Amino acid sequence: MSEVVPLRVTAREPRADGVLALTLARPDGGRLPDWTPGAHIDLVLPAGTTRQYSLCGDRWDAHTYRIGVLREPHGRGGSAYVHDHLRVGDHVGVGGPRNNFPLVPSPRYLFIAGGIGITPLLPMIAQAALLGADWTLLYGGRRRDSMAFTDELAVHGERVHLVPEDERGLLDLATWLGTPRPDTKVYCCGPAPLLAAVEAACRHWPPHSLHVERFTAREQAPVRDEPFEVELRRTGTTVTVQREVSVLDAVRRAGVDVLSSCRQGTCGTCETGVLDGIPDHRDAILGDDERAAGDCMFVCVSRSCTDRLVLDL
């Protein structure tokens, strides 16, 4: 994880059924690090729990960060703590910001959000509007009252298409994505079934048209089940990574303290350079061309396709 700094909760506002917006600021009111649309922060709660949340406020406000937190009844406890215990005036640790979901230049955008996946898209929409790009938002949710930030989106009028599932069914992806548009970038964030459906619908679009951000990495079997060796080039140590052990844990047991946060291949904190060998990428961050390059990996989840990997550690 990047350096963690203490920030103070300055506002706590319900934005939908089960969604809280938190505003964070330095206790001294000082300037916060700049960020770009698509960025997230690591939120370190008092018990030491770390979770990643997309920044969804005004990127030009240098003194506050805003995040949206969905209460997840079957989650790991972080969102429940935010909803049940965190109050205005409390302090939390914050690492970052870091951006694995950057907005690339385009004359036209199609933004697709599912549920709390609207959060990284809010500053993207603001940026697209500022630059004069053409854009449209498809925003699906289970119920209208569970869809956050709809009041802010209302000012954009017909560019925003709200699709509560209990009223209108699922998003009509076939209509919106059925015809490839070379001048359009598609940005999507939401639950895994939505991402899978959007990926399938964009299969015939030009390369690099679709950009997604995942809450969790895709389930996939490792390329190999056998143990493999990892050489740590800078320390001169070689470790054997057993089937049930992550590269991250094996490296740490060898005395190398690699920074990490999510341990799910979604935050990017543990990115490590690969000097030799072919990594088995199992993260939710790298694009196809980055995976093919094979010069980095996220050691919390990724493994090896070859008998040996050499890492820049």
GROMACS .gro file of C-alpha atoms in nm:
model
  313
    1MET     CA    1   0.000   0.000   0.000
    2SER     CA    2   0.111   0.357  -0.060
    3GLU     CA    3   0.183   0.587   0.234
    4VAL     CA    4  -0.119   0.609   0.462
    5VAL     CA    5  -0.220   0.951   0.593
    6PRO     CA    6  -0.491   1.029   0.850
    7LEU     CA    7  -0.799   1.204   0.715
    8ARG     CA    8  -1.107   1.325   0.898
    9VAL     CA    9  -1.466   1.243   0.805
   10THR     CA   10  -1.625   1.584   0.742
   11ALA     CA   11  -1.959   1.471   0.597
   12ARG     CA   12  -2.165   1.153   0.599
   13GLU     CA   13  -2.468   1.154   0.371
   14PRO     CA   14  -2.712   0.878   0.265
   15ARG     CA   15  -2.731   0.883  -0.116
   16ALA     CA   16  -2.954   0.580  -0.176
   17ASP     CA   17  -3.090   0.280   0.008
   18GLY     CA   18  -2.775   0.115   0.145
   19VAL     CA   19  -2.530   0.374   0.007
   20LEU     CA   20  -2.343   0.636   0.211
   21ALA     CA   21  -2.128   0.914   0.070
   22LEU     CA   22  -1.830   1.006   0.288
   23THR     CA   23  -1.634   1.329   0.251
   24LEU     CA   24  -1.276   1.319   0.381
   25ALA     CA   25  -1.029   1.600   0.448
   26ARG     CA   26  -0.698   1.657   0.620
   27PRO     CA   27  -0.738   1.755   0.985
   28ASP     CA   28  -0.540   2.074   0.917
   29GLY     CA   29  -0.746   2.157   0.608
   30GLY     CA   30  -0.443   2.121   0.383
   31ARG     CA   31  -0.424   2.020   0.019
   32LEU     CA   32  -0.474   1.656  -0.080
   33PRO     CA   33  -0.290   1.477  -0.362
   34ASP     CA   34  -0.439   1.536  -0.706
   35TRP     CA   35  -0.628   1.257  -0.880
   36THR     CA   36  -0.780   1.177  -1.218
   37PRO     CA   37  -1.117   1.022  -1.313
   38GLY     CA   38  -1.122   0.649  -1.238
   39ALA     CA   39  -0.889   0.674  -0.937
   40HIS     CA   40  -0.949   0.503  -0.605
   41ILE     CA   41  -0.814   0.528  -0.252
   42ASP     CA   42  -0.732   0.270   0.013
   43LEU     CA   43  -0.951   0.331   0.318
   44VAL     CA   44  -0.785   0.197   0.633
   45LEU     CA   45  -1.039   0.159   0.913
   46PRO     CA   46  -0.954   0.172   1.286
   47ALA     CA   47  -0.941  -0.208   1.323
   48GLY     CA   48  -0.684  -0.224   1.041
   49THR     CA   49  -0.928  -0.337   0.772
   50THR     CA   50  -0.838  -0.195   0.430
   51ARG     CA   51  -1.086  -0.149   0.147
   52GLN     CA   52  -1.067   0.028  -0.189
   53TYR     CA   53  -1.324   0.289  -0.291
   54SER     CA   54  -1.349   0.494  -0.609
   55LEU     CA   55  -1.323   0.870  -0.578
   56CYS     CA   56  -1.652   1.018  -0.695
   57GLY     CA   57  -1.632   1.384  -0.600
   58ASP     CA   58  -1.499   1.695  -0.769
   59ARG     CA   59  -1.143   1.631  -0.888
   60TRP     CA   60  -1.081   2.007  -0.891
   61ASP     CA   61  -1.154   2.034  -0.517
   62ALA     CA   62  -0.801   2.010  -0.377
   63HIS     CA   63  -0.911   1.978  -0.014
   64THR     CA   64  -1.167   1.696   0.000
   65TYR     CA   65  -1.217   1.344  -0.128
   66ARG     CA   66  -1.560   1.183  -0.167
   67ILE     CA   67  -1.637   0.811  -0.183
   68GLY     CA   68  -1.958   0.611  -0.203
   69VAL     CA   69  -1.988   0.303   0.021
   70LEU     CA   70  -2.246   0.033  -0.043
   71ARG     CA   71  -2.343  -0.174   0.259
   72GLU     CA   72  -2.264  -0.533   0.165
   73PRO     CA   73  -2.452  -0.771   0.398
   74HIS     CA   74  -2.237  -1.065   0.292
   75GLY     CA   75  -1.910  -0.873   0.267
   76ARG     CA   76  -1.600  -0.892   0.486
   77GLY     CA   77  -1.711  -0.628   0.738
   78GLY     CA   78  -1.557  -0.309   0.603
   79SER     CA   79  -1.875  -0.156   0.461
   80ALA     CA   80  -2.073  -0.255   0.770
   81TYR     CA   81  -1.822  -0.070   0.988
   82VAL     CA   82  -1.851   0.243   0.773
   83HIS     CA   83  -2.230   0.236   0.789
   84ASP     CA   84  -2.268   0.141   1.155
   85HIS     CA   85  -1.975   0.307   1.332
   86LEU     CA   86  -1.800   0.575   1.129
   87ARG     CA   87  -1.920   0.925   1.214
   88VAL     CA   88  -1.837   1.286   1.127
   89GLY     CA   89  -1.520   1.381   1.314
   90ASP     CA   90  -1.374   1.030   1.311
   91HIS     CA   91  -1.035   0.969   1.157
   92VAL     CA   92  -0.941   0.703   0.903
   93GLY     CA   93  -0.622   0.619   0.718
   94VAL     CA   94  -0.610   0.682   0.346
   95GLY     CA   95  -0.358   0.553   0.093
   96GLY     CA   96  -0.335   0.664  -0.268
   97PRO     CA   97  -0.495   0.784  -0.483
   98ARG     CA   98  -0.411   0.531  -0.754
   99ASN     CA   99  -0.570   0.488  -1.098
  100ASN     CA  100  -0.608   0.150  -1.272
  101PHE     CA  101  -0.912   0.270  -1.471
  102PRO     CA  102  -0.803   0.588  -1.652
  103LEU     CA  103  -1.023   0.779  -1.894
  104VAL     CA  104  -0.855   0.786  -2.236
  105PRO     CA  105  -0.928   1.066  -2.486
  106SER     CA  106  -1.220   1.003  -2.720
  107PRO     CA  107  -1.475   1.212  -2.910
  108ARG     CA  108  -1.757   0.991  -2.777
  109TYR     CA  109  -1.816   0.775  -2.468
  110LEU     CA  110  -2.075   0.520  -2.362
  111PHE     CA  111  -2.070   0.479  -1.984
  112ILE     CA  112  -2.239   0.170  -1.839
  113ALA     CA  113  -2.290   0.139  -1.462
  114GLY     CA  114  -2.440  -0.131  -1.247
  115GLY     CA  115  -2.528  -0.037  -0.888
  116ILE     CA  116  -2.240   0.114  -0.692
  117GLY     CA  117  -2.034   0.090  -1.013
  118ILE     CA  118  -2.163   0.441  -1.085
  119THR     CA  119  -1.898   0.590  -0.852
  120PRO     CA  120  -1.588   0.587  -1.079
  121LEU     CA  121  -1.802   0.700  -1.372
  122LEU     CA  122  -1.924   1.021  -1.206
  123PRO     CA  123  -1.592   1.209  -1.243
  124MET     CA  124  -1.550   1.060  -1.592
  125ILE     CA  125  -1.883   1.210  -1.694
  126ALA     CA  126  -1.778   1.545  -1.548
  127GLN     CA  127  -1.451   1.528  -1.744
  128ALA     CA  128  -1.626   1.432  -2.069
  129ALA     CA  129  -1.870   1.720  -2.026
  130LEU     CA  130  -1.586   1.963  -1.950
  131LEU     CA  131  -1.400   1.863  -2.267
  132GLY     CA  132  -1.710   1.880  -2.483
  133ALA     CA  133  -1.713   1.510  -2.572
  134ASP     CA  134  -2.037   1.339  -2.667
  135TRP     CA  135  -2.143   1.088  -2.404
  136THR     CA  136  -2.430   0.871  -2.283
  137LEU     CA  137  -2.481   0.689  -1.953
  138LEU     CA  138  -2.671   0.364  -1.906
  139TYR     CA  139  -2.726   0.311  -1.534
  140GLY     CA  140  -2.892  -0.004  -1.406
  141GLY     CA  141  -2.990  -0.097  -1.052
  142ARG     CA  142  -3.223  -0.332  -0.872
  143ARG     CA  143  -3.460  -0.055  -0.763
  144ARG     CA  144  -3.475   0.318  -0.823
  145ASP     CA  145  -3.426   0.395  -0.453
  146SER     CA  146  -3.108   0.182  -0.449
  147MET     CA  147  -2.943   0.380  -0.730
  148ALA     CA  148  -2.706   0.642  -0.586
  149PHE     CA  149  -2.634   0.996  -0.707
  150THR     CA  150  -2.933   1.008  -0.943
  151ASP     CA  151  -3.005   1.366  -0.832
  152GLU     CA  152  -2.662   1.476  -0.955
  153LEU     CA  153  -2.710   1.294  -1.282
  154ALA     CA  154  -3.052   1.451  -1.343
  155VAL     CA  155  -2.891   1.778  -1.457
  156HIS     CA  156  -2.763   1.598  -1.768
  157GLY     CA  157  -3.113   1.529  -1.896
  158GLU     CA  158  -3.154   1.282  -2.181
  159ARG     CA  159  -2.789   1.178  -2.181
  160VAL     CA  160  -2.867   0.967  -1.873
  161HIS     CA  161  -3.076   0.650  -1.904
  162LEU     CA  162  -3.183   0.509  -1.566
  163VAL     CA  163  -3.297   0.147  -1.579
  164PRO     CA  164  -3.430   0.014  -1.244
  165GLU     CA  165  -3.461  -0.361  -1.292
  166ASP     CA  166  -3.793  -0.390  -1.105
  167GLU     CA  167  -3.946  -0.134  -1.342
  168ARG     CA  168  -3.776  -0.189  -1.679
  169GLY     CA  169  -3.581  -0.512  -1.660
  170LEU     CA  170  -3.212  -0.546  -1.746
  171LEU     CA  171  -3.009  -0.303  -1.954
  172ASP     CA  172  -3.072  -0.351  -2.326
  173LEU     CA  173  -2.709  -0.409  -2.419
  174ALA     CA  174  -2.793  -0.557  -2.758
  175THR     CA  175  -2.943  -0.226  -2.871
  176TRP     CA  176  -2.665  -0.008  -2.734
  177LEU     CA  177  -2.368  -0.231  -2.822
  178GLY     CA  178  -2.495  -0.432  -3.118
  179THR     CA  179  -2.330  -0.205  -3.376
  180PRO     CA  180  -1.957  -0.131  -3.321
  181ARG     CA  181  -1.867   0.238  -3.324
  182PRO     CA  182  -1.498   0.306  -3.393
  183ASP     CA  183  -1.521   0.660  -3.249
  184THR     CA  184  -1.664   0.546  -2.913
  185LYS     CA  185  -1.498   0.424  -2.594
  186VAL     CA  186  -1.711   0.209  -2.363
  187TYR     CA  187  -1.649   0.236  -1.988
  188CYS     CA  188  -1.822  -0.012  -1.760
  189CYS     CA  189  -1.816  -0.078  -1.387
  190GLY     CA  190  -2.049  -0.304  -1.193
  191PRO     CA  191  -2.108  -0.661  -1.080
  192ALA     CA  192  -1.949  -0.953  -1.260
  193PRO     CA  193  -2.260  -1.062  -1.459
  194LEU     CA  194  -2.292  -0.713  -1.609
  195LEU     CA  195  -1.925  -0.700  -1.702
  196ALA     CA  196  -1.946  -1.042  -1.866
  197ALA     CA  197  -2.250  -0.937  -2.067
  198VAL     CA  198  -2.084  -0.614  -2.180
  199GLU     CA  199  -1.764  -0.797  -2.277
  200ALA     CA  200  -1.966  -1.043  -2.484
  201ALA     CA  201  -2.158  -0.761  -2.653
  202CYS     CA  202  -1.832  -0.577  -2.735
  203ARG     CA  203  -1.654  -0.880  -2.876
  204HIS     CA  204  -1.677  -0.745  -3.230
  205TRP     CA  205  -1.586  -0.386  -3.144
  206PRO     CA  206  -1.243  -0.248  -3.241
  207PRO     CA  207  -0.958  -0.343  -3.004
  208HIS     CA  208  -0.930  -0.132  -2.688
  209SER     CA  209  -1.284   0.006  -2.724
  210LEU     CA  210  -1.396  -0.144  -2.392
  211HIS     CA  211  -1.258  -0.048  -2.051
  212VAL     CA  212  -1.387  -0.218  -1.736
  213GLU     CA  213  -1.325  -0.205  -1.365
  214ARG     CA  214  -1.401  -0.511  -1.154
  215PHE     CA  215  -1.495  -0.540  -0.789
  216THR     CA  216  -1.320  -0.879  -0.780
  217ALA     CA  217  -1.089  -1.065  -1.017
  218ARG     CA  218  -1.239  -1.331  -1.243
  219GLU     CA  219  -1.235  -1.687  -1.111
  220GLN     CA  220  -0.993  -1.890  -1.320
  221ALA     CA  221  -0.795  -2.208  -1.276
  222PRO     CA  222  -0.415  -2.168  -1.261
  223VAL     CA  223  -0.222  -2.262  -1.574
  224ARG     CA  224  -0.017  -2.510  -1.373
  225ASP     CA  225  -0.067  -2.690  -1.042
  226GLU     CA  226   0.299  -2.775  -0.982
  227PRO     CA  227   0.523  -2.572  -0.751
  228PHE     CA  228   0.750  -2.320  -0.920
  229GLU     CA  229   1.057  -2.120  -0.827
  230VAL     CA  230   1.074  -1.744  -0.788
  231GLU     CA  231   1.413  -1.575  -0.794
  232LEU     CA  232   1.431  -1.238  -0.621
  233ARG     CA  233   1.697  -1.072  -0.834
  234ARG     CA  234   1.784  -0.780  -0.605
  235THR     CA  235   1.811  -0.989  -0.290
  236GLY     CA  236   1.968  -1.295  -0.452
  237THR     CA  237   1.713  -1.529  -0.292
  238THR     CA  238   1.517  -1.809  -0.458
  239VAL     CA  239   1.192  -1.937  -0.307
  240THR     CA  240   0.966  -2.226  -0.401
  241VAL     CA  241   0.599  -2.136  -0.432
  242GLN     CA  242   0.376  -2.427  -0.339
  243ARG     CA  243   0.031  -2.480  -0.487
  244GLU     CA  244  -0.161  -2.346  -0.188
  245VAL     CA  245   0.067  -2.044  -0.126
  246SER     CA  246   0.054  -1.710  -0.308
  247VAL     CA  247   0.367  -1.555  -0.454
  248LEU     CA  248   0.311  -1.264  -0.216
  249ASP     CA  249   0.316  -1.487   0.092
  250ALA     CA  250   0.613  -1.689  -0.033
  251VAL     CA  251   0.813  -1.373  -0.094
  252ARG     CA  252   0.722  -1.230   0.245
  253ARG     CA  253   0.830  -1.550   0.417
  254ALA     CA  254   1.167  -1.498   0.249
  255GLY     CA  255   1.194  -1.163   0.428
  256VAL     CA  256   1.092  -0.929   0.146
  257ASP     CA  257   0.810  -0.698   0.254
  258VAL     CA  258   0.608  -0.635  -0.063
  259LEU     CA  259   0.332  -0.380  -0.008
  260SER     CA  260  -0.020  -0.512  -0.063
  261SER     CA  261  -0.378  -0.420   0.017
  262CYS     CA  262  -0.671  -0.601  -0.146
  263ARG     CA  263  -0.514  -0.947  -0.197
  264GLN     CA  264  -0.770  -0.995  -0.474
  265GLY     CA  265  -0.588  -0.855  -0.777
  266THR     CA  266  -0.801  -0.542  -0.798
  267CYS     CA  267  -0.613  -0.254  -0.632
  268GLY     CA  268  -0.268  -0.262  -0.796
  269THR     CA  269  -0.066  -0.207  -0.478
  270CYS     CA  270   0.155  -0.518  -0.513
  271GLU     CA  271   0.260  -0.464  -0.875
  272THR     CA  272   0.604  -0.621  -0.927
  273GLY     CA  273   0.839  -0.621  -1.225
  274VAL     CA  274   0.904  -0.951  -1.402
  275LEU     CA  275   1.257  -0.991  -1.543
  276ASP     CA  276   1.229  -1.347  -1.677
  277GLY     CA  277   0.970  -1.621  -1.707
  278ILE     CA  278   0.604  -1.602  -1.806
  279PRO     CA  279   0.354  -1.490  -1.541
  280ASP     CA  280   0.009  -1.647  -1.512
  281HIS     CA  281  -0.196  -1.328  -1.480
  282ARG     CA  282  -0.499  -1.367  -1.253
  283ASP     CA  283  -0.571  -1.003  -1.173
  284ALA     CA  284  -0.855  -0.772  -1.279
  285ILE     CA  285  -0.632  -0.481  -1.380
  286LEU     CA  286  -0.406  -0.552  -1.679
  287GLY     CA  287  -0.530  -0.528  -2.036
  288ASP     CA  288  -0.458  -0.796  -2.296
  289ASP     CA  289  -0.156  -0.613  -2.437
  290GLU     CA  290  -0.010  -0.562  -2.089
  291ARG     CA  291  -0.059  -0.930  -2.009
  292ALA     CA  292   0.111  -1.026  -2.333
  293ALA     CA  293   0.411  -0.804  -2.249
  294GLY     CA  294   0.469  -1.010  -1.934
  295ASP     CA  295   0.692  -0.751  -1.769
  296CYS     CA  296   0.490  -0.708  -1.450
  297MET     CA  297   0.246  -0.900  -1.233
  298PHE     CA  298   0.035  -0.863  -0.920
  299VAL     CA  299   0.184  -1.111  -0.678
  300CYS     CA  300  -0.117  -1.136  -0.448
  301VAL     CA  301  -0.306  -1.351  -0.702
  302SER     CA  302  -0.095  -1.413  -1.015
  303ARG     CA  303   0.129  -1.716  -1.051
  304SER     CA  304   0.364  -1.866  -1.311
  305CYS     CA  305   0.326  -2.044  -1.644
  306THR     CA  306   0.691  -2.149  -1.635
  307ASP     CA  307   0.909  -2.344  -1.391
  308ARG     CA  308   1.082  -2.026  -1.283
  309LEU     CA  309   1.007  -1.656  -1.254
  310VAL     CA  310   1.262  -1.383  -1.190
  311LEU     CA  311   1.116  -1.082  -1.011
  312ASP     CA  312   1.259  -0.736  -0.960
  313LEU     CA  313   1.271  -0.772  -0.582
   0.00000   0.00000   0.00000
